[in-house]
Amino acid sequence: MQECGKSIVEFFKTKPTNSKVKSVLSKDGATDSSYLVVQLLMAHFVEKQEGLILQQNMSATPADLEKAGILPVTPRLILLGPDDTPGQWMKRWLISMEGRIICEGVQPDFLSGLSALFSLYYIFNLQYQEETACTLEFLQRRFVGINPEKGTKAARGKVTSKKTGKTVQKKTMTVNSKVSNLLKRLMDFEWHFI
């Protein structure tokens, strides 16, 4: 993440792909570099952070979060810290799945929490949730090095056909085209500029 993350941040600084990426870069204060990379990827793919990461006050306990009913069924990384300093806020992390806290992090850094969250998809053989499928597939291919030629962990749901307006089964792709395009652009960027 350290090495590849730097080139991803530089890529988006020189070639911001949309206004959300520009917004993330403008807030780039003292944020953890791996957290910044994930924020940039989610902004690029126009995915909401809440689809992967929830932020809560550091006084929240696992029981409080479960009781509040805010934990979704799909896995989430919950970052706990003070409300008033969002760039430097993470003091510890939790992981939720199926509306329950299943893990409390020992190491307080973002990257260890993200690694634990990502591993859940492979331990429990889960598909990536639709709202963050591009970011998760990018992380899988670029940082973890899992690059199957066929298949994806993204859900294969039903969509409305643009031609007929009827509900049809989504076509199976070998690699998400948005992810593939960004990977290619990053390789070109690294080849020419780094």
Backbone as JSON, one array per atom type, in Angstrom:
{
  "sequence": "MQECGKSIVEFFKTKPTNSKVKSVLSKDGATDSSYLVVQLLMAHFVEKQEGLILQQNMSATPADLEKAGILPVTPRLILLGPDDTPGQWMKRWLISMEGRIICEGVQPDFLSGLSALFSLYYIFNLQYQEETACTLEFLQRRFVGINPEKGTKAARGKVTSKKTGKTVQKKTMTVNSKVSNLLKRLMDFEWHFI",
  "N": [[0.83, -1.2, 0.0], [2.0, 1.2, 0.7], [3.92, 1.83, -1.33], [2.49, 1.53, -3.84], [0.32, 3.08, -3.18], [1.29, 5.72, -3.04], [1.77, 6.29, -5.75], [-0.81, 6.17, -6.72], [-2.07, 8.3, -5.39], [-0.55, 10.42, -6.46], [-1.22, 10.13, -9.16], [-3.99, 10.8, -9.14], [-3.74, 13.41, -8.23], [-2.46, 14.68, -10.37], [-4.17, 14.04, -12.45], [-7.1, 14.48, -11.81], [-10.14, 12.75, -11.74], [-12.83, 13.36, -11.37], [-15.2, 15.6, -9.75], [-15.55, 14.73, -7.14], [-13.19, 13.4, -6.51], [-11.45, 15.58, -6.57], [-12.47, 16.96, -4.38], [-11.84, 15.2, -2.25], [-9.06, 15.32, -2.39], [-8.65, 17.99, -1.72], [-9.11, 17.98, 0.99], [-6.98, 16.74, 2.04], [-5.34, 16.82, 4.45], [-3.9, 15.67, 7.35], [-4.43, 13.0, 6.97], [-4.31, 9.44, 7.18], [-2.26, 7.74, 4.9], [-3.06, 5.35, 3.56], [-5.78, 5.37, 4.06], [-6.49, 7.67, 2.67], [-5.97, 6.81, 0.04], [-7.97, 4.84, -0.28], [-10.24, 6.47, 0.0], [-9.89, 8.1, -2.28], [-10.13, 6.19, -4.33], [-12.77, 5.33, -3.95], [-14.09, 7.75, -4.44], [-13.38, 8.15, -7.13], [-14.65, 5.93, -8.35], [-17.2, 6.65, -7.82], [-18.5, 5.79, -5.46], [-20.14, 5.41, -2.35], [-18.74, 6.15, 0.81], [-19.89, 5.0, 3.07], [-20.7, 2.55, 2.22], [-18.64, 0.85, 2.67], [-17.1, 1.74, 4.82], [-17.78, 2.83, 8.06], [-18.11, 5.6, 10.23], [-17.76, 6.28, 13.61], [-18.29, 7.69, 16.89], [-15.69, 7.58, 19.29], [-16.49, 6.75, 21.79], [-18.44, 4.91, 21.44], [-19.63, 1.63, 22.0], [-19.33, -1.87, 21.08], [-21.78, -3.12, 21.79], [-23.49, -0.88, 21.93], [-23.53, -0.06, 19.24], [-24.64, -2.3, 17.95], [-27.13, -2.36, 19.19], [-28.22, 0.05, 18.34], [-28.91, -0.48, 15.76], [-27.66, 0.21, 13.36], [-25.89, -1.21, 11.9], [-25.13, -2.77, 8.91], [-25.99, -5.72, 6.91], [-24.0, -6.65, 5.19], [-20.37, -6.83, 5.23], [-18.58, -4.34, 7.11], [-16.15, -1.87, 7.85], [-15.61, -0.29, 10.8], [-14.72, 2.74, 11.97], [-13.48, 4.22, 14.81], [-13.4, 7.22, 16.64], [-12.71, 10.63, 17.78], [-15.31, 13.05, 17.17], [-14.67, 15.64, 16.31], [-12.27, 15.89, 14.85], [-11.85, 14.88, 11.94], [-9.73, 14.15, 10.1], [-7.67, 13.07, 11.63], [-8.8, 11.17, 13.21], [-9.13, 8.38, 13.79], [-9.02, 6.07, 16.32], [-9.41, 3.45, 17.02], [-10.6, 0.37, 15.53], [-13.43, -1.55, 14.35], [-15.1, -4.48, 13.13], [-17.99, -5.22, 11.36], [-20.58, -7.56, 10.59], [-23.45, -8.96, 9.2], [-25.07, -7.4, 10.86], [-23.85, -7.46, 13.34], [-21.1, -6.95, 15.61], [-18.12, -8.4, 14.86], [-15.43, -8.41, 15.21], [-12.81, -6.84, 16.97], [-10.34, -4.52, 16.54], [-6.87, -4.86, 17.32], [-4.55, -3.52, 16.62], [-4.27, -0.08, 16.03], [-4.25, 1.05, 13.44], [-5.43, 2.1, 10.19], [-4.91, 0.48, 7.93], [-4.54, -2.15, 8.92], [-7.12, -2.69, 9.8], [-8.53, -2.51, 7.36], [-7.35, -4.63, 5.99], [-8.2, -6.8, 7.56], [-10.96, -6.61, 7.17], [-11.12, -7.01, 4.38], [-10.2, -9.63, 4.2], [-12.34, -11.07, 5.17], [-14.12, -11.44, 3.05], [-12.98, -13.49, 1.63], [-12.55, -15.5, 3.51], [-15.18, -16.15, 4.28], [-16.25, -16.59, 1.81], [-17.71, -14.54, 0.39], [-19.65, -12.43, -1.77], [-18.76, -9.27, -3.21], [-20.33, -6.35, -1.98], [-22.72, -4.54, -3.85], [-22.59, -1.7, -3.77], [-19.92, -1.03, -3.32], [-18.34, -2.5, -5.0], [-16.5, -1.97, -7.11], [-14.32, -0.6, -5.88], [-13.47, -2.56, -4.04], [-12.81, -4.64, -5.81], [-10.72, -3.42, -7.18], [-8.84, -3.09, -5.08], [-8.4, -5.78, -4.55], [-7.18, -6.66, -6.96], [-5.02, -4.85, -7.4], [-3.59, -4.47, -4.93], [-3.69, -6.82, -3.38], [-3.14, -8.76, -5.19], [-4.68, -10.75, -6.34], [-5.68, -11.94, -9.18], [-7.74, -13.19, -11.06], [-8.36, -14.61, -14.29], [-10.9, -15.12, -15.13], [-14.16, -14.41, -13.93], [-15.52, -12.76, -10.99], [-15.87, -11.29, -7.75], [-17.93, -9.64, -7.48], [-21.42, -9.02, -7.23], [-23.84, -10.77, -9.19], [-26.42, -9.63, -10.14], [-29.84, -8.83, -11.02], [-30.73, -6.6, -13.63], [-32.15, -3.67, -15.22], [-32.85, -3.8, -18.58], [-31.45, -1.68, -21.03], [-32.27, -1.57, -23.64], [-34.77, -3.01, -23.9], [-36.18, -2.48, -21.55], [-36.93, -4.38, -19.77], [-36.49, -6.57, -16.92], [-33.45, -8.21, -16.59], [-30.92, -10.82, -16.38], [-27.77, -9.89, -15.16], [-24.91, -9.53, -17.22], [-22.07, -11.67, -17.1], [-18.89, -10.56, -16.36], [-15.4, -10.66, -17.09], [-13.52, -8.95, -15.9], [-14.24, -6.04, -14.12], [-15.05, -3.25, -16.06], [-14.58, -0.56, -15.34], [-12.69, -0.83, -13.31], [-10.64, -2.17, -14.68], [-9.97, -0.21, -16.58], [-8.99, 1.89, -14.92], [-6.79, 0.58, -13.76], [-5.18, 0.19, -16.03], [-4.72, 2.88, -16.81], [-3.29, 3.76, -14.58], [-1.0, 2.15, -14.76], [0.08, 3.14, -17.16], [0.58, 5.79, -16.34], [2.46, 5.4, -14.28], [4.53, 4.28, -15.78], [5.3, 6.39, -17.45], [5.75, 8.6, -15.75], [6.88, 7.96, -13.28]],
  "CA": [[0.0, 0.0, 0.0], [2.85, 2.39, 0.77], [4.51, 2.11, -2.64], [1.44, 1.72, -4.84], [-0.54, 4.16, -2.72], [1.89, 7.0, -3.43], [1.55, 6.54, -7.18], [-2.25, 6.41, -6.92], [-2.33, 9.68, -4.95], [0.06, 11.3, -7.47], [-2.05, 10.02, -10.37], [-5.21, 11.6, -8.98], [-3.36, 14.83, -8.11], [-2.16, 15.21, -11.69], [-5.29, 13.79, -13.35], [-8.33, 14.21, -11.07], [-11.11, 12.19, -12.68], [-14.14, 13.96, -11.19], [-15.23, 16.6, -8.67], [-15.43, 14.05, -5.84], [-11.75, 13.19, -6.31], [-10.9, 16.89, -6.22], [-12.92, 17.25, -3.02], [-11.03, 14.38, -1.33], [-7.7, 15.86, -2.41], [-8.63, 19.29, -1.03], [-9.16, 17.72, 2.43], [-5.86, 15.82, 2.25], [-4.5, 17.2, 5.59], [-3.08, 14.69, 8.05], [-5.09, 11.71, 6.84], [-3.5, 8.25, 6.95], [-2.11, 7.61, 3.44], [-3.87, 4.25, 3.03], [-7.17, 5.83, 4.11], [-6.62, 8.6, 1.55], [-6.04, 6.01, -1.19], [-9.31, 4.24, -0.36], [-11.18, 7.56, -0.27], [-9.74, 8.5, -3.68], [-10.7, 5.14, -5.18], [-14.23, 5.38, -3.83], [-14.53, 8.95, -5.14], [-13.22, 7.89, -8.56], [-15.69, 5.0, -8.79], [-18.46, 7.25, -7.37], [-19.08, 4.9, -4.46], [-20.27, 6.07, -1.05], [-17.87, 5.58, 1.84], [-20.7, 4.21, 4.0], [-20.83, 1.21, 1.67], [-17.49, 0.07, 3.1], [-16.54, 2.26, 6.07], [-18.65, 3.65, 8.9], [-17.37, 6.35, 11.24], [-18.52, 6.44, 14.85], [-17.59, 8.3, 18.0], [-14.86, 6.57, 19.99], [-17.14, 6.27, 23.0], [-19.41, 3.86, 21.08], [-19.22, 0.26, 22.28], [-19.99, -2.81, 20.17], [-23.19, -3.31, 22.19], [-24.22, 0.32, 21.53], [-23.7, -0.07, 17.78], [-25.59, -3.36, 17.62], [-28.44, -1.96, 19.7], [-28.69, 1.18, 17.53], [-29.44, -1.0, 14.49], [-27.04, 0.9, 12.22], [-24.93, -2.1, 11.25], [-25.74, -3.5, 7.8], [-25.74, -7.16, 6.8], [-22.71, -6.85, 4.52], [-19.24, -6.42, 6.09], [-18.18, -2.94, 7.19], [-15.09, -1.46, 8.74], [-16.11, 0.81, 11.61], [-13.6, 3.49, 12.52], [-13.9, 4.95, 16.0], [-12.54, 8.33, 17.02], [-13.44, 11.84, 18.16], [-16.08, 13.65, 16.08], [-14.23, 16.96, 15.9], [-11.05, 15.89, 14.03], [-11.99, 13.76, 11.01], [-8.49, 13.72, 9.46], [-6.82, 12.38, 12.6], [-9.75, 10.71, 14.21], [-9.24, 6.97, 14.11], [-8.31, 5.58, 17.5], [-9.5, 1.99, 16.93], [-11.56, -0.07, 14.53], [-14.24, -2.75, 14.56], [-15.67, -5.01, 11.89], [-19.33, -5.76, 11.54], [-21.14, -8.4, 9.54], [-24.79, -9.42, 9.54], [-25.62, -6.57, 11.92], [-23.16, -7.72, 14.61], [-19.66, -6.7, 15.65], [-17.48, -9.72, 14.91], [-14.0, -8.28, 15.44], [-12.31, -5.57, 17.48], [-8.94, -4.45, 16.18], [-5.85, -4.65, 18.34], [-3.69, -2.46, 16.09], [-5.17, 1.03, 15.73], [-4.07, 1.69, 12.13], [-6.46, 1.86, 9.19], [-4.54, -0.6, 7.03], [-4.81, -3.45, 9.54], [-8.57, -2.86, 9.76], [-8.92, -2.79, 5.98], [-6.9, -6.0, 5.69], [-9.1, -7.73, 8.25], [-12.24, -6.55, 6.46], [-10.98, -7.63, 3.07], [-10.04, -11.08, 4.35], [-13.67, -11.68, 5.41], [-14.74, -11.83, 1.78], [-12.39, -14.76, 1.2], [-12.78, -16.49, 4.56], [-16.57, -16.58, 4.24], [-16.62, -16.71, 0.41], [-18.77, -13.57, 0.16], [-19.56, -11.55, -2.92], [-18.64, -7.87, -2.85], [-21.59, -5.64, -2.06], [-22.85, -3.75, -5.08], [-22.24, -0.29, -3.6], [-18.46, -0.82, -3.27], [-17.72, -3.6, -5.75], [-15.34, -1.5, -7.89], [-13.2, -0.34, -4.97], [-13.0, -3.84, -3.51], [-12.13, -5.39, -6.87], [-9.44, -2.74, -7.42], [-7.95, -3.48, -3.99], [-8.08, -7.2, -4.78], [-6.27, -6.83, -8.09], [-3.81, -4.03, -7.32], [-2.84, -4.57, -3.68], [-3.6, -8.19, -2.87], [-2.56, -9.57, -6.25], [-5.57, -11.83, -6.78], [-6.06, -11.51, -10.52], [-8.25, -14.28, -11.9], [-8.7, -14.24, -15.66], [-12.34, -15.22, -15.25], [-14.95, -14.28, -12.72], [-15.39, -11.63, -10.09], [-16.63, -11.47, -6.51], [-19.06, -8.7, -7.52], [-22.71, -9.71, -7.37], [-24.43, -10.88, -10.52], [-27.86, -9.45, -9.91], [-30.71, -8.52, -12.15], [-30.74, -5.18, -13.98], [-33.13, -3.32, -16.23], [-32.25, -3.69, -19.91], [-31.58, -0.36, -21.64], [-32.96, -1.73, -24.91], [-36.15, -3.47, -23.79], [-36.81, -2.01, -20.33], [-37.29, -5.53, -18.94], [-35.48, -7.02, -15.97], [-32.67, -9.32, -17.15], [-29.75, -11.22, -15.61], [-26.57, -9.13, -15.49], [-23.88, -10.31, -17.91], [-20.87, -11.96, -16.33], [-17.69, -9.97, -16.95], [-14.18, -11.21, -16.54], [-13.0, -7.9, -15.03], [-15.05, -4.83, -14.19], [-14.43, -2.35, -17.03], [-14.08, 0.63, -14.66], [-11.47, -1.24, -12.61], [-9.64, -2.45, -15.71], [-9.56, 1.06, -17.16], [-8.14, 2.59, -13.96], [-5.52, -0.16, -13.66], [-4.41, 0.51, -17.24], [-4.29, 4.28, -16.74], [-2.25, 3.84, -13.55], [0.23, 1.55, -15.32], [0.62, 4.12, -18.11], [1.07, 6.9, -15.55], [3.7, 4.97, -13.61], [5.54, 4.04, -16.8], [5.77, 7.66, -18.0], [6.06, 9.67, -14.8], [7.56, 7.56, -12.04]],
  "C": [[0.87, 1.25, 0.0], [3.35, 2.79, -0.61], [3.45, 2.42, -3.69], [0.54, 2.89, -4.47], [-0.02, 5.52, -3.13], [1.62, 7.3, -4.9], [0.08, 6.79, -7.47], [-2.6, 7.84, -6.51], [-1.76, 10.66, -5.98], [-0.74, 11.3, -8.76], [-3.27, 10.91, -10.25], [-4.91, 13.08, -8.78], [-3.1, 15.44, -9.48], [-3.33, 15.05, -12.66], [-6.56, 13.49, -12.56], [-9.44, 13.82, -12.04], [-12.52, 12.75, -12.52], [-14.09, 14.93, -10.01], [-15.1, 15.96, -7.29], [-13.97, 13.77, -5.51], [-11.09, 14.5, -5.9], [-11.26, 17.27, -4.79], [-12.09, 16.47, -1.99], [-9.62, 14.94, -1.26], [-7.61, 17.2, -1.68], [-8.65, 19.13, 0.48], [-7.96, 16.9, 2.89], [-4.98, 16.15, 3.45], [-3.63, 16.1, 6.15], [-3.7, 13.3, 8.01], [-4.07, 10.6, 6.62], [-3.44, 8.01, 5.44], [-2.95, 6.47, 2.86], [-5.35, 4.6, 3.06], [-7.45, 6.8, 2.96], [-6.76, 7.85, 0.23], [-7.44, 5.41, -1.35], [-10.36, 5.31, -0.64], [-11.1, 8.0, -1.73], [-10.35, 7.47, -4.62], [-12.23, 5.18, -5.13], [-14.79, 6.62, -4.54], [-14.45, 8.75, -6.66], [-14.34, 6.99, -9.08], [-17.09, 5.47, -8.41], [-19.22, 6.28, -6.46], [-19.1, 5.62, -3.12], [-19.42, 5.36, -0.01], [-18.64, 4.68, 2.79], [-20.93, 2.79, 3.49], [-19.71, 0.28, 2.1], [-17.02, 0.45, 4.5], [-17.59, 3.11, 6.78], [-17.78, 4.36, 9.93], [-18.28, 6.57, 12.44], [-17.65, 7.1, 15.9], [-16.85, 7.24, 18.79], [-15.48, 6.07, 21.28], [-18.15, 5.15, 22.72], [-18.82, 2.48, 21.38], [-19.87, -0.66, 21.26], [-21.47, -3.02, 20.51], [-24.04, -2.11, 21.78], [-24.53, 0.3, 20.03], [-24.71, -1.13, 17.35], [-27.0, -2.96, 18.02], [-29.05, -0.85, 18.84], [-29.25, 0.73, 16.18], [-28.86, -0.35, 13.26], [-26.1, 0.0, 11.43], [-25.62, -2.89, 10.14], [-25.37, -4.99, 7.81], [-24.36, -7.41, 6.19], [-21.58, -6.3, 5.38], [-18.92, -4.93, 5.98], [-17.02, -2.8, 8.16], [-15.62, -0.24, 9.49], [-14.91, 1.47, 12.28], [-14.11, 4.35, 13.65], [-12.9, 6.03, 16.35], [-13.37, 9.53, 17.4], [-14.14, 12.47, 16.95], [-15.45, 14.92, 15.52], [-12.97, 17.0, 15.04], [-11.07, 14.74, 13.03], [-10.71, 13.3, 10.33], [-7.61, 12.87, 10.35], [-7.64, 11.57, 13.59], [-9.65, 9.25, 14.6], [-8.37, 6.57, 15.3], [-8.36, 4.05, 17.56], [-10.56, 1.63, 15.9], [-12.26, -1.34, 14.97], [-14.67, -3.24, 13.2], [-17.04, -5.57, 12.21], [-19.71, -6.6, 10.33], [-22.46, -8.94, 10.05], [-25.35, -8.7, 10.76], [-24.97, -6.76, 13.28], [-21.69, -7.33, 14.49], [-19.0, -8.07, 15.79], [-15.99, -9.63, 15.23], [-13.69, -6.9, 15.99], [-10.81, -5.55, 17.24], [-8.02, -4.2, 17.35], [-4.92, -3.52, 17.91], [-4.57, -1.31, 15.63], [-5.02, 1.65, 14.34], [-5.12, 1.21, 11.13], [-6.15, 0.64, 8.33], [-4.79, -1.98, 7.64], [-6.31, -3.73, 9.57], [-9.07, -3.2, 8.37], [-8.53, -4.21, 5.57], [-7.81, -7.03, 6.32], [-10.46, -7.77, 7.56], [-12.17, -7.29, 5.13], [-10.89, -9.15, 3.18], [-11.38, -11.78, 4.6], [-14.31, -12.18, 4.12], [-14.21, -13.18, 1.3], [-12.59, -15.85, 2.24], [-14.19, -17.06, 4.47], [-17.11, -16.72, 2.82], [-17.82, -15.82, 0.07], [-18.56, -12.83, -1.14], [-19.42, -10.12, -2.42], [-20.02, -7.22, -2.94], [-21.57, -4.69, -3.24], [-22.33, -2.33, -4.91], [-20.75, -0.02, -3.5], [-17.69, -1.87, -4.07], [-16.48, -3.15, -6.52], [-14.12, -1.28, -7.0], [-12.62, -1.65, -4.45], [-12.28, -4.66, -4.58], [-10.78, -4.74, -7.21], [-8.43, -3.13, -6.34], [-7.48, -4.92, -4.17], [-7.0, -7.35, -5.85], [-4.95, -6.07, -7.92], [-2.97, -4.31, -6.08], [-2.68, -6.0, -3.18], [-3.02, -9.13, -3.92], [-3.39, -10.78, -6.64], [-6.17, -11.36, -8.1], [-6.58, -12.66, -11.38], [-8.6, -13.77, -13.3], [-10.21, -14.26, -15.87], [-12.97, -14.97, -13.9], [-14.61, -13.07, -11.89], [-16.19, -11.93, -8.84], [-17.78, -10.47, -6.44], [-20.34, -9.49, -7.8], [-23.17, -9.71, -8.82], [-25.94, -10.81, -10.38], [-28.62, -9.23, -11.19], [-30.7, -7.01, -12.35], [-31.82, -4.93, -15.02], [-32.4, -3.11, -17.55], [-32.49, -2.29, -20.47], [-32.36, -0.43, -22.95], [-34.44, -2.02, -24.73], [-36.9, -2.94, -22.57], [-37.23, -3.12, -19.39], [-36.15, -5.87, -17.99], [-34.79, -8.26, -16.53], [-31.51, -9.63, -16.21], [-28.54, -10.43, -16.09], [-25.57, -10.04, -16.19], [-22.68, -10.5, -17.01], [-19.67, -11.38, -17.07], [-16.47, -10.64, -16.34], [-13.55, -10.23, -15.56], [-13.91, -6.69, -15.2], [-14.34, -3.82, -15.09], [-13.89, -1.07, -16.38], [-12.76, 0.34, -13.94], [-10.34, -1.46, -13.61], [-9.09, -1.15, -16.31], [-8.64, 1.83, -16.21], [-6.79, 1.89, -13.81], [-4.61, 0.16, -14.84], [-3.87, 1.94, -17.18], [-3.19, 4.47, -15.69], [-0.93, 3.26, -14.05], [0.88, 2.51, -16.3], [1.24, 5.31, -17.37], [2.41, 6.56, -14.89], [4.83, 4.78, -14.61], [6.14, 5.36, -17.3], [6.29, 8.65, -16.96], [6.86, 9.23, -13.58], [8.78, 6.73, -12.36]]
}
